[in-house]
XYZ file of C-alpha atoms in Angstrom:
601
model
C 0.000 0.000 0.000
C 0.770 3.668 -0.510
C 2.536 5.303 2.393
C 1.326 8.580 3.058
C 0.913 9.894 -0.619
C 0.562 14.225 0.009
C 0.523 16.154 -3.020
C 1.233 20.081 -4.003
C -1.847 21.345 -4.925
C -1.025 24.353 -7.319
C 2.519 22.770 -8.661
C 3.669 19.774 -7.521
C 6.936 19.967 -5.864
C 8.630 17.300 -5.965
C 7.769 17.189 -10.055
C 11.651 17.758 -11.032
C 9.979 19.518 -14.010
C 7.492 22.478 -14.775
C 5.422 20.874 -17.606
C 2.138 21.622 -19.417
C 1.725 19.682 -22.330
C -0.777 17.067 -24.307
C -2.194 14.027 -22.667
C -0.676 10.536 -22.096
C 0.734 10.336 -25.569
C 2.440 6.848 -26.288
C 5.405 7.349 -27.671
C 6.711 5.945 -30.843
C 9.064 3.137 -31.526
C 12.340 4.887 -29.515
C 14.705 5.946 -32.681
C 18.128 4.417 -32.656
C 20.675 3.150 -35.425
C 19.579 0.252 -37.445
C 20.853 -3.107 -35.353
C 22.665 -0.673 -33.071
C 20.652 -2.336 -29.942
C 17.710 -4.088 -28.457
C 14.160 -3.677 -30.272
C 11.436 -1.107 -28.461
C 8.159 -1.669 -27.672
C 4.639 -0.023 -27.050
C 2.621 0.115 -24.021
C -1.337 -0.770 -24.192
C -4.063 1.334 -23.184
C -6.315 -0.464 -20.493
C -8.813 2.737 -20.521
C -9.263 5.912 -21.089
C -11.827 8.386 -19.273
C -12.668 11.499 -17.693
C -13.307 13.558 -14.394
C -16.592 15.404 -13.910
C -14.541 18.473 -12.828
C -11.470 19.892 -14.617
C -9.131 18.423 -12.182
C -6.419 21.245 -12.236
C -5.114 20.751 -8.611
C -4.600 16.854 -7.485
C -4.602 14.010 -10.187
C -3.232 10.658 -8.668
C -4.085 6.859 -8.612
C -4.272 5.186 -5.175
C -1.579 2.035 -4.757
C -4.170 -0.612 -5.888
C -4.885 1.203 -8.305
C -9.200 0.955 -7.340
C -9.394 4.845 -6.557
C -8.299 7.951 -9.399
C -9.021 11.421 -7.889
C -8.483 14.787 -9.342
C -9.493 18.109 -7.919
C -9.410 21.687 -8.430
C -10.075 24.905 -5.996
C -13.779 23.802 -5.238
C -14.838 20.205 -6.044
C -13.715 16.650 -6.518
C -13.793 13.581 -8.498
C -12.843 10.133 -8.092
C -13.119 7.541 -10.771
C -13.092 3.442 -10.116
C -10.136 1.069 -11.354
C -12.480 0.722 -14.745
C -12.525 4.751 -15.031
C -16.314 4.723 -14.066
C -17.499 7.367 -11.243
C -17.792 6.631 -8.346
C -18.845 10.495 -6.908
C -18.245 14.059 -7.997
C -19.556 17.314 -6.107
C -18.525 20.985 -5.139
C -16.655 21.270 -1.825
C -19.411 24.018 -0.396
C -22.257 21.293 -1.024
C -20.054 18.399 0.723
C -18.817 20.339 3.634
C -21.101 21.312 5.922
C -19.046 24.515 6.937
C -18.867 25.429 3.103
C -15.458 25.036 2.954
C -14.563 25.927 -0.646
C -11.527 27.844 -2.833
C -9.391 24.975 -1.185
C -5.708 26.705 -1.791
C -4.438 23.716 0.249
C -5.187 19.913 -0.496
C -3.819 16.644 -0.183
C -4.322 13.230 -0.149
C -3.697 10.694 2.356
C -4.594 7.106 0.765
C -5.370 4.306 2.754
C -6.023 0.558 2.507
C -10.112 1.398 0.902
C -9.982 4.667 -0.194
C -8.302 7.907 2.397
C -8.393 11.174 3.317
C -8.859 14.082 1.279
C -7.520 17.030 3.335
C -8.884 20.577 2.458
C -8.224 23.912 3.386
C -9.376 27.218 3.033
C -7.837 30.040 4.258
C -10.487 33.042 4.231
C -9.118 36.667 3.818
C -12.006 37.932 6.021
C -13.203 35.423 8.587
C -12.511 32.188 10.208
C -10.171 29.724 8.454
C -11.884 26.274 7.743
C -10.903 22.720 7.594
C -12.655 19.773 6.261
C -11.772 16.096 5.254
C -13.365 14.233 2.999
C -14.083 10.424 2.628
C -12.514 9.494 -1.245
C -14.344 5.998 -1.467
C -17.765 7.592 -0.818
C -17.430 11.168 -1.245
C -19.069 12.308 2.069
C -17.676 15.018 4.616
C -15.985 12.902 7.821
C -15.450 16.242 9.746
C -14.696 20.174 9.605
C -13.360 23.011 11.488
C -13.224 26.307 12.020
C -11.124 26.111 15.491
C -7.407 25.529 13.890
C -6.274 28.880 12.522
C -3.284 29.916 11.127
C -1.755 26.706 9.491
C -1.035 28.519 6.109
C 1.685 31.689 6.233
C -0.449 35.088 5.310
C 0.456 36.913 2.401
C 2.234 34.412 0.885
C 1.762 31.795 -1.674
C -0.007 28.721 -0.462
C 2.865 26.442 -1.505
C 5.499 28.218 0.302
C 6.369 26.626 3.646
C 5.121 22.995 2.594
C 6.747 19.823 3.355
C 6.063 17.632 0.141
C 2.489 19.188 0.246
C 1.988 18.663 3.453
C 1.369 21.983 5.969
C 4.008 22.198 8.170
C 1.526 22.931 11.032
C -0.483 20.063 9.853
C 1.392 16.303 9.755
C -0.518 13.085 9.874
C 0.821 10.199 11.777
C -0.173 6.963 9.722
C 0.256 4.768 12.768
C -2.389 6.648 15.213
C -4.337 7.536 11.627
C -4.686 10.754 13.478
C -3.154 14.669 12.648
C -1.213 16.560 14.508
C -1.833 20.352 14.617
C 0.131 23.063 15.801
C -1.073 26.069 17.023
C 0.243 29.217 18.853
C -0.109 27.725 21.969
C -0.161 24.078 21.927
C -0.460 20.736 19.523
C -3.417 18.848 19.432
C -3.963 15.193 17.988
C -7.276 14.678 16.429
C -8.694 11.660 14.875
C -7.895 11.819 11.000
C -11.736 9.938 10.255
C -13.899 12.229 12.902
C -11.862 15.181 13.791
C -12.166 14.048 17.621
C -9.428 15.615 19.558
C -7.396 12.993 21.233
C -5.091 15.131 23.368
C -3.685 18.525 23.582
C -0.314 19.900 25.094
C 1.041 22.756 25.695
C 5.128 21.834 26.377
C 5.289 21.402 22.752
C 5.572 23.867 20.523
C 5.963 24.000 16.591
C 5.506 22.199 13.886
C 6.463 18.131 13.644
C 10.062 17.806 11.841
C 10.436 14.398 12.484
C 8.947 11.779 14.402
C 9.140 7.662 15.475
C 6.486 6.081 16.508
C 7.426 2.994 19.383
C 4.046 0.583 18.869
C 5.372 -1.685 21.951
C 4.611 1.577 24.219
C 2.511 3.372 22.224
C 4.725 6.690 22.568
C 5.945 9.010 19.858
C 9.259 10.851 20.029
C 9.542 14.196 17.802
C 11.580 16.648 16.873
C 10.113 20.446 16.319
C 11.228 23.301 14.103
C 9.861 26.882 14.280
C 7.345 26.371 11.194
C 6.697 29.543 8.871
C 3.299 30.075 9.439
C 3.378 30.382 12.936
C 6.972 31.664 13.450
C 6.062 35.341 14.115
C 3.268 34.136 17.200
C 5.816 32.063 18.759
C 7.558 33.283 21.979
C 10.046 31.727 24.101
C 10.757 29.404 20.843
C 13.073 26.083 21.597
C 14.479 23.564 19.707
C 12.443 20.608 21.563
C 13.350 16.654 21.317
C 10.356 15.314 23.494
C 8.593 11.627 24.521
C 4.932 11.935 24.530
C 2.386 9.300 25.442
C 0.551 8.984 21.958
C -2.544 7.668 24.267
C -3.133 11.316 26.404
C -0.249 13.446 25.226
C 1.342 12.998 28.603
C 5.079 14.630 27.910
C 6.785 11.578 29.491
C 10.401 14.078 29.016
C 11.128 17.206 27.530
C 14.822 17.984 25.928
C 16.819 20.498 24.096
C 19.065 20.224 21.227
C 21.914 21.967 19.174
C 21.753 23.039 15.772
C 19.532 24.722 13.511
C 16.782 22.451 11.086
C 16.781 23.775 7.609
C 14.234 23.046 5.042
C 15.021 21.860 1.560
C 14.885 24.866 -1.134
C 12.048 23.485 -3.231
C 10.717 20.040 -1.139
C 10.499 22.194 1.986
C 11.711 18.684 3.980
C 13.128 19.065 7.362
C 16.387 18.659 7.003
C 17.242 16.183 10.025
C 17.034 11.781 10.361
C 15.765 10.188 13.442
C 16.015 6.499 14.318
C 15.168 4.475 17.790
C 17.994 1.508 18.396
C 17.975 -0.463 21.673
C 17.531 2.239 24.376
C 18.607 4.926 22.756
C 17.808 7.809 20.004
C 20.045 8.811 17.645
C 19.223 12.470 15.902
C 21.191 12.787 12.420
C 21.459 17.224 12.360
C 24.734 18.404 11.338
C 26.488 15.225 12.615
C 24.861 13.182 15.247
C 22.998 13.658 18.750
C 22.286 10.455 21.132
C 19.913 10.362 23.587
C 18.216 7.804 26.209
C 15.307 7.151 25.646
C 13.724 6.046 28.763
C 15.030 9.770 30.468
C 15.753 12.480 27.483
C 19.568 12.417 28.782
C 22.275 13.365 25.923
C 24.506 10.384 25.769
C 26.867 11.500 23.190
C 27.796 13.735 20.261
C 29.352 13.525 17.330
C 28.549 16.876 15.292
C 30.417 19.140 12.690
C 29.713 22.426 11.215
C 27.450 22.623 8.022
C 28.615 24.117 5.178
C 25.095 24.137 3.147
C 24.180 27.738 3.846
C 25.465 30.617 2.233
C 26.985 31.831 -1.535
C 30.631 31.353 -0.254
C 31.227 27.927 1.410
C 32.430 24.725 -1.343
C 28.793 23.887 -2.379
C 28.551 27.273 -3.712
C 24.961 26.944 -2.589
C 22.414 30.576 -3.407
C 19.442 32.184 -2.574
C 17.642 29.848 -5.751
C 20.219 27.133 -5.698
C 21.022 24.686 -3.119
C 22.573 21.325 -3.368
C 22.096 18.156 -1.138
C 22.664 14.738 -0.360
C 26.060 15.192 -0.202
C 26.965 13.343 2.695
C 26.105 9.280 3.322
C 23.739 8.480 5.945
C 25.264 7.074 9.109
C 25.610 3.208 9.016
C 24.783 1.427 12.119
C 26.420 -2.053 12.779
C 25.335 -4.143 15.975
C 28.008 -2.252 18.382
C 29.324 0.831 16.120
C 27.940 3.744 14.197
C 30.163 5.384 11.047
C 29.584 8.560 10.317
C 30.793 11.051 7.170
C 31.830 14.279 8.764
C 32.799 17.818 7.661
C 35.644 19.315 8.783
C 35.295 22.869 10.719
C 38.045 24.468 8.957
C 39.500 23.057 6.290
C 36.221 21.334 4.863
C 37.607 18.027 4.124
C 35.629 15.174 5.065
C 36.814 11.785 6.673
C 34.822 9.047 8.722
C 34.762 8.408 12.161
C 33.674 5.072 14.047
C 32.204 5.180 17.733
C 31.333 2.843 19.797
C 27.454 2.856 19.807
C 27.001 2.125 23.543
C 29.392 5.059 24.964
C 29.882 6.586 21.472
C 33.631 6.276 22.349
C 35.866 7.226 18.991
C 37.408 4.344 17.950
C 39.064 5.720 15.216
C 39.158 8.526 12.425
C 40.301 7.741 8.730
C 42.884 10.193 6.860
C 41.403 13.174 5.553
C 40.367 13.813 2.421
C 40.110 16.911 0.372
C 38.723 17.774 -2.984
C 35.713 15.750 -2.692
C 32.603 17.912 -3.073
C 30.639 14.884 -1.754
C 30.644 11.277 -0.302
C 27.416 10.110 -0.258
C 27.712 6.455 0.132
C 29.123 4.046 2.751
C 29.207 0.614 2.954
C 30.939 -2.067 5.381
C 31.613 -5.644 3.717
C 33.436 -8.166 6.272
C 36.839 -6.099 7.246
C 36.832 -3.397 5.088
C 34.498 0.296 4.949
C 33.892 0.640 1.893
C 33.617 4.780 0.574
C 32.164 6.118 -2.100
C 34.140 9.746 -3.244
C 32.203 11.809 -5.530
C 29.146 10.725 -7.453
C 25.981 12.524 -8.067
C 24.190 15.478 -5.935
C 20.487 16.513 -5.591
C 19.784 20.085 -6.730
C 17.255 21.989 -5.806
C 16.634 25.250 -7.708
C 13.791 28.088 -8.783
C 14.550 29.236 -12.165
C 12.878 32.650 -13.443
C 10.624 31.866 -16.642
C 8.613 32.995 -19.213
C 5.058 32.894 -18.173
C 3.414 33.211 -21.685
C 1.639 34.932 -23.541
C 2.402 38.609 -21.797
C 2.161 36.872 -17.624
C 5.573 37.984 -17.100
C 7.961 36.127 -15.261
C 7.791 33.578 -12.568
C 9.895 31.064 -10.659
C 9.631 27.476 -11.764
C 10.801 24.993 -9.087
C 13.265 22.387 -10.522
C 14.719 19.097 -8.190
C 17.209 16.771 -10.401
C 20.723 14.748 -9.905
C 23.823 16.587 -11.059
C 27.883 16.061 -11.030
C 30.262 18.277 -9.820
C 33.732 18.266 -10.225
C 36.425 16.249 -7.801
C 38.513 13.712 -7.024
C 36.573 10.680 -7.552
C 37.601 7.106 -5.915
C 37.095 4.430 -4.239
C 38.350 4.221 -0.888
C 38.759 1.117 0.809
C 39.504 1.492 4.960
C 40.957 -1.026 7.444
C 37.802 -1.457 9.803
C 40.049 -2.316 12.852
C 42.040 1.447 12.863
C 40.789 3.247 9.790
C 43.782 3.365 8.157
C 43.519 3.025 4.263
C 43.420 -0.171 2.665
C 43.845 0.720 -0.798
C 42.376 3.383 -3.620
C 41.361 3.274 -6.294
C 43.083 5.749 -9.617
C 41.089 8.944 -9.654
C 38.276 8.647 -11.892
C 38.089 11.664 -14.260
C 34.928 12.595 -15.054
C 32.694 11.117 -12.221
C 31.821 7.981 -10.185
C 28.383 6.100 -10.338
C 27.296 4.677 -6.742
C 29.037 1.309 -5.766
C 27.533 -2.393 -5.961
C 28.928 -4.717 -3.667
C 28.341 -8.191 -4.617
C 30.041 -11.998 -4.919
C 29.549 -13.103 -1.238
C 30.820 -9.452 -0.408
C 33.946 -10.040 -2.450
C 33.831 -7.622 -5.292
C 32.871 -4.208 -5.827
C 31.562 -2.675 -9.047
C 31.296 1.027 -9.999
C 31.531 3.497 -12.985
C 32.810 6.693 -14.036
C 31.550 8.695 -17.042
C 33.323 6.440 -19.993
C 34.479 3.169 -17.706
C 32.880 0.260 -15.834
C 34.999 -0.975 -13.141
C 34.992 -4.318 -11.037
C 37.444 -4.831 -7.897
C 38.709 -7.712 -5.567
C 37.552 -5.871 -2.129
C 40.192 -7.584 -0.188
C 43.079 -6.496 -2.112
C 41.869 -3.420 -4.205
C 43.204 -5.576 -7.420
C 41.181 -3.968 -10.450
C 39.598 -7.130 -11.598
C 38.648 -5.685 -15.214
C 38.167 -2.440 -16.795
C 35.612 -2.133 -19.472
C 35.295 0.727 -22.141
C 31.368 1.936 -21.411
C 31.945 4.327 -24.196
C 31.962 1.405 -26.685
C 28.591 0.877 -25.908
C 27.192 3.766 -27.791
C 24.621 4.591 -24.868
C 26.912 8.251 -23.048
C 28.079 8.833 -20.486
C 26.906 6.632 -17.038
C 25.087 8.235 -14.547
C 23.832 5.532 -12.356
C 23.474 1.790 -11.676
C 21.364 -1.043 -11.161
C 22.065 -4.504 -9.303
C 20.134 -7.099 -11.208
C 20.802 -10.560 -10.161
C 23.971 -11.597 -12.281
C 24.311 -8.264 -13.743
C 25.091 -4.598 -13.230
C 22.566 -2.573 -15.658
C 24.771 0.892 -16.107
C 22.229 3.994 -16.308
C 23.475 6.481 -19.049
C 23.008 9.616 -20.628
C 21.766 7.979 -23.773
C 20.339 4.502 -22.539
C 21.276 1.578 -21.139
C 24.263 -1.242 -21.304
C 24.497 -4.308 -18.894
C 27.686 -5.972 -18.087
C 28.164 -9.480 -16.590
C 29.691 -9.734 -12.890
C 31.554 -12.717 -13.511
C 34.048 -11.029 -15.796
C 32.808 -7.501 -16.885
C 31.632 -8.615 -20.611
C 28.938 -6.813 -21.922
C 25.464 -8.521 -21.737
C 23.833 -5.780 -24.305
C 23.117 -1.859 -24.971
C 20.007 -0.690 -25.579
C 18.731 1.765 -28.352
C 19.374 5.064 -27.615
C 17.233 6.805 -25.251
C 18.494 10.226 -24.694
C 18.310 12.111 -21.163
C 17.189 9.713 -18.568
C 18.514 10.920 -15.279
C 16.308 8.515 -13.172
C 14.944 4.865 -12.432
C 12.782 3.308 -10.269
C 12.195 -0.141 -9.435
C 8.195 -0.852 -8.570
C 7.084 -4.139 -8.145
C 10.178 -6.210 -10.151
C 9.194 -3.220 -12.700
C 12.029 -1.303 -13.519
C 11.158 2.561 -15.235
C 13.597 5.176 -16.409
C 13.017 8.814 -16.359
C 13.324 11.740 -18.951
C 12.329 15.139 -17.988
C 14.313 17.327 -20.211
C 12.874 20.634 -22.292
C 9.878 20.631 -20.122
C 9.017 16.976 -20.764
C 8.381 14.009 -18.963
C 8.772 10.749 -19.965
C 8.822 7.196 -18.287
C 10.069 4.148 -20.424
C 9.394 1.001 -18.933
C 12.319 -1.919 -19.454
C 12.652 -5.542 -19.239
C 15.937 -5.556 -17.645
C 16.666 -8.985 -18.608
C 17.558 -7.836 -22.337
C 17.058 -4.417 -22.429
C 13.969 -3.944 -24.433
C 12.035 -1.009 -24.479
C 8.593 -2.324 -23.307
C 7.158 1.124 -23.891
C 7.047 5.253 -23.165
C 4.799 7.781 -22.148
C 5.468 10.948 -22.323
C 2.688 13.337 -20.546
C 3.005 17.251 -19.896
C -0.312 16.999 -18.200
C -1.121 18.719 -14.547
C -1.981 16.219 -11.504
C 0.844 13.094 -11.016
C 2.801 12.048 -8.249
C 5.284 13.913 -7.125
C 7.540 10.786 -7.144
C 6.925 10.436 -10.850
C 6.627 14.024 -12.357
C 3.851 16.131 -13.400
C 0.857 14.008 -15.104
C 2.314 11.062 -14.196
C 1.056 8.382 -11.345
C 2.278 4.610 -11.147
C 0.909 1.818 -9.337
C 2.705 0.165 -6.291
C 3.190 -3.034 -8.091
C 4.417 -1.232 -11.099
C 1.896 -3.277 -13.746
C 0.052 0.416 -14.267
C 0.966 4.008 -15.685
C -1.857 6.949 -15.515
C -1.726 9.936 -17.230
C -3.383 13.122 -16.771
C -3.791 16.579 -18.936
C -6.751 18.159 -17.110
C -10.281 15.807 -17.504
C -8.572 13.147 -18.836
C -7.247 9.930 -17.611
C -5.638 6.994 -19.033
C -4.463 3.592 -17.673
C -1.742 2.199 -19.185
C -0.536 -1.751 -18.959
C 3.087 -2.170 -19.071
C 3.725 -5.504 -19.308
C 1.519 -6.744 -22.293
């Protein structure tokens, strides 16, 4: 099932592209030279339909697939799995509190149907809130008592978090919502609007939170949210322990460090993780906590050098760059962790002991790399990742058209910078280095570590790479270039092959020895994948397009593309474009429309 699928309502965020464009058009055969690679294919259209209304905020399929919705300011639709519907109606008529011009909405899908969310926030008078029932269509509950949850004077996007208000977060294992207000958070049942609990010794909005099910208590993190930032006095960062049954505060305590939001996903900026008896906070470094008392354990933090115009990321006001440092990776009795240096901004790894978070040791430092987002630890060795591919997030002034001047179109999408790219192998008993591998010049794809944890494979823009892990021997060294397919950007670990994502397709190499398996037609600009279901899709969202091609990884055929510039989508998948959870269904979107698409025929 869908996790908690919330959507932008007047541009979808997370769509790496700003598209408008025609309507689930099935691409032709993909062009490529004449015996030059494997043969494309075309998708089949299971149905095609319409909405009742014109759908120009939310379009989006639920996981099974038995529930299409698409809204715009004032009323709903919501089709069947066959494209029949099921209900359709103006927000004023459902909502008993005539909640309507909805500048907010989002969707929270559950196992028959979900949550539509709504909100209207009224220039003159009281703000309302409603939800709405999407398998029957009928008002479960409204509001006119939470105020505030939207920034005034301000766009109603700005602030979000993936669509979600930051005053407003839902936890999926209570099915409840948390609201913040000025003075205190309340937790009201998501189906009646029933408050649960209300406390006033937290205060903000929800940047992170875990939910323990064996004691039914939730620990969460706050950050001063931008709606409510100006009412706030006495404002602190809070790490807290509260009884999820009566929002008993079971400890209350404070932390270091300041939680940014992404640019253009408006994500907290900040990892949170329960192991054992403690609580380990990943902000600038990491914080650990007990969790039975609140009590800071241990620290291991650095300086961040994300903010600013002058630091090495060379981050702006409209550009900002992430994912630039790995996640820490836990063992049974030790925690490694990528850090920044204060002054010289290299990076290097430290390993503590998880228990006392003693430092065990600290590798060599290493300069010149921009990032090191990947860590891994196979039998004796760490195995690090230097360079490889960034997140940027960026607004880009634009033409608006026909005389609407200029605004700023949000963009998210993977990118290479410049450095010293390797692979670093460390001794896990001292952290010395074990061996490196040559620079690679022009960039380094993410590592697969495979054969019993004996072999490593990785590419850089023209190269594919395998190596013995024990001994850093270079085991083969392939010419990716021969393959006709551009430059690699990624890759895939499937079964007895690495499948190496490129600028201009696809080519799969055998583990066993490094021999190519095949290369696909060319398919220019895919800077994406995703694996649904033992589906595999690649993404193209150049020149205000999107485009998903589905491929049989076993041989590299092109099973089919669709290419929609359509409003509505996922943001996972791009503007117009939704996907099933088991990956056998595409929909596509331009306005009224809808159409289901099989991909495996």
């Amino acid at each position: 099932m869908k996790k908690l699928s919330i959507l932008m309502l007047t541009i979808c965020m997370m769509a790496t592209l700003p598209t408008h464009a025609q309507f689930g058009k099935l691409l032709d055969k993909v062009k490529g030279k004449s015996g030059a690679g494997k043969k494309s294919g075309s998708f089949a259209t299971s149905w095609e339909s319409e909405f009742d209304n014109k759908a120009t905020r939310l379009a989006l399929a639920s996981a099974d697939g038995n529930y299409i919705i698409g809204t715009d300011d004032n009323s709903a639709s919501v089709l069947d799995g066959n494209g029949k519907v099921i209900w359709s109606g103006d927000y004023k008529k459902i909502t008993t509190n005539k909640t309507n011009n909805c500048e907010y909405q989002y969707v929270i899908w559950k196992e028959k149907g979900g949550y539509l969310f709504l909100f209207d926030a009224r220039s003159m008078g009281t703000d309302r809130v409603a939800v709405i029932d999407i398998a029957t269509g009928k008002e479960l509950w409204n509001s006119e008592l939470y105020q505030n949850l939207i920034q005034k004077g301000t766009k109603a996007e700005e602030g979000s978090d993936e669509g979600e208000l930051e005053t407003v977060k839902y936890i999926a294992e209570l099915d409840a919502f948390l609201i913040s207000q000025k003075a205190s958070v309340i937790l009201v049942k998501a189906n009646t609007g029933e408050k649960i609990w209300e406390t006033n010794r937290f205060k903000g909005g929800v940047g992170k939170y875990v939910y323990d099910a064996k004691r039914n208590e939730i620990v969460m993190v706050n950050f001063k949210p931008t709606a409510l930032g100006a009412l706030f006095a006495g404002f602190k960062n809070q790490l807290v322990k509260i009884n999820a049954a009566n929002g008993d505060v079971l400890w209350d305590a404070t932390f270091t460090g300041t939680i940014e939001k992404e640019l253009v996903t408006r994500r907290a900026i900040l990892d949170l993780w329960i192991r054992g008896n403690k609580i380990f906070m990943y902000l600038d470094g990491l914080q650990v906590y007990n969790t039975d008392n609140g009590q800071k354990l241990w620290e291991a933090t650095y300086e961040n050098d994300m903010g600013g115009g002058s630091g090495m990321f060379s981050n702006s006001r409209n550009k900002k760059y992430y994912r630039t440092l790995a996640d820490p990776l836990f063992t049974d009795d030790a925690v490694y962790i990528v850090m920044l240096g204060t002054r010289d901004r290299t990076k290097y790894v430290e390993k503590h002991d998880l228990e006392s978070g003693k430092l065990l040791w600290a590798s060599e430092k290493i300069t010149g790399a921009f990032c090191m987002p990947n860590i891994y630890k196979t039998g004796d060795k760490i195995m690090l990742q230097v360079g490889g591919k960034v997140q940027v997030q960026e607004y880009r002034s634009e033409s608006a058209g026909y005389g609407g001047g200029r605004v700023m179109v949000p963009y998210v999408y993977w990118d290479y910078k410049a450095q010293k790219n390797s692979v670093l192998s460390l001794d896990d008993k001292n952290g010395t280095t074990a061996w490196r591998s040559e620079k690679f010049d022009k960039r380094i794809t993410d590592l697969i570590i495979d054969n019993n944890n004996k072999t490593v494979f990785v590419g850089d823009g023209d190269e594919f790479y395998g190596y013995d892990i024990a001994s850093g021997k270079q085991l083969f060294d392939v010419k990716h270039n021969d393959a006709g397919v551009g430059k690699a950007s990624d890759v895939i670990d499937f079964g007895e092959k690495v499948v190496v994502l490129s600028e201009k397709g696809l080519a799969a190499y055998n583990k066993k020895d490094g021999t190519r398996a095949y290369a696909t037609d060319k398919i220019r600009g895919v800077d994406y994948f995703y694996e649904i279901g033992g589906n595999y899709f690649l993404r193209d969202q150049r020149n205000s397009k999107n485009i998903i091609y589905g491929i049989d990884m076993t041989n590299g055929e092109t099973k089919g593309s669709v290419e929609s510039k359509g409003k509505g989508g996922s943001p996972k998948y791009g503007d117009g474009i939704d996907i099933s959870d088991d990956g056998e269904f595409i929909y596509a979107f331009k306005g009224k429309k809808v159409e289901k698409i099989k991909v495996n025929n």
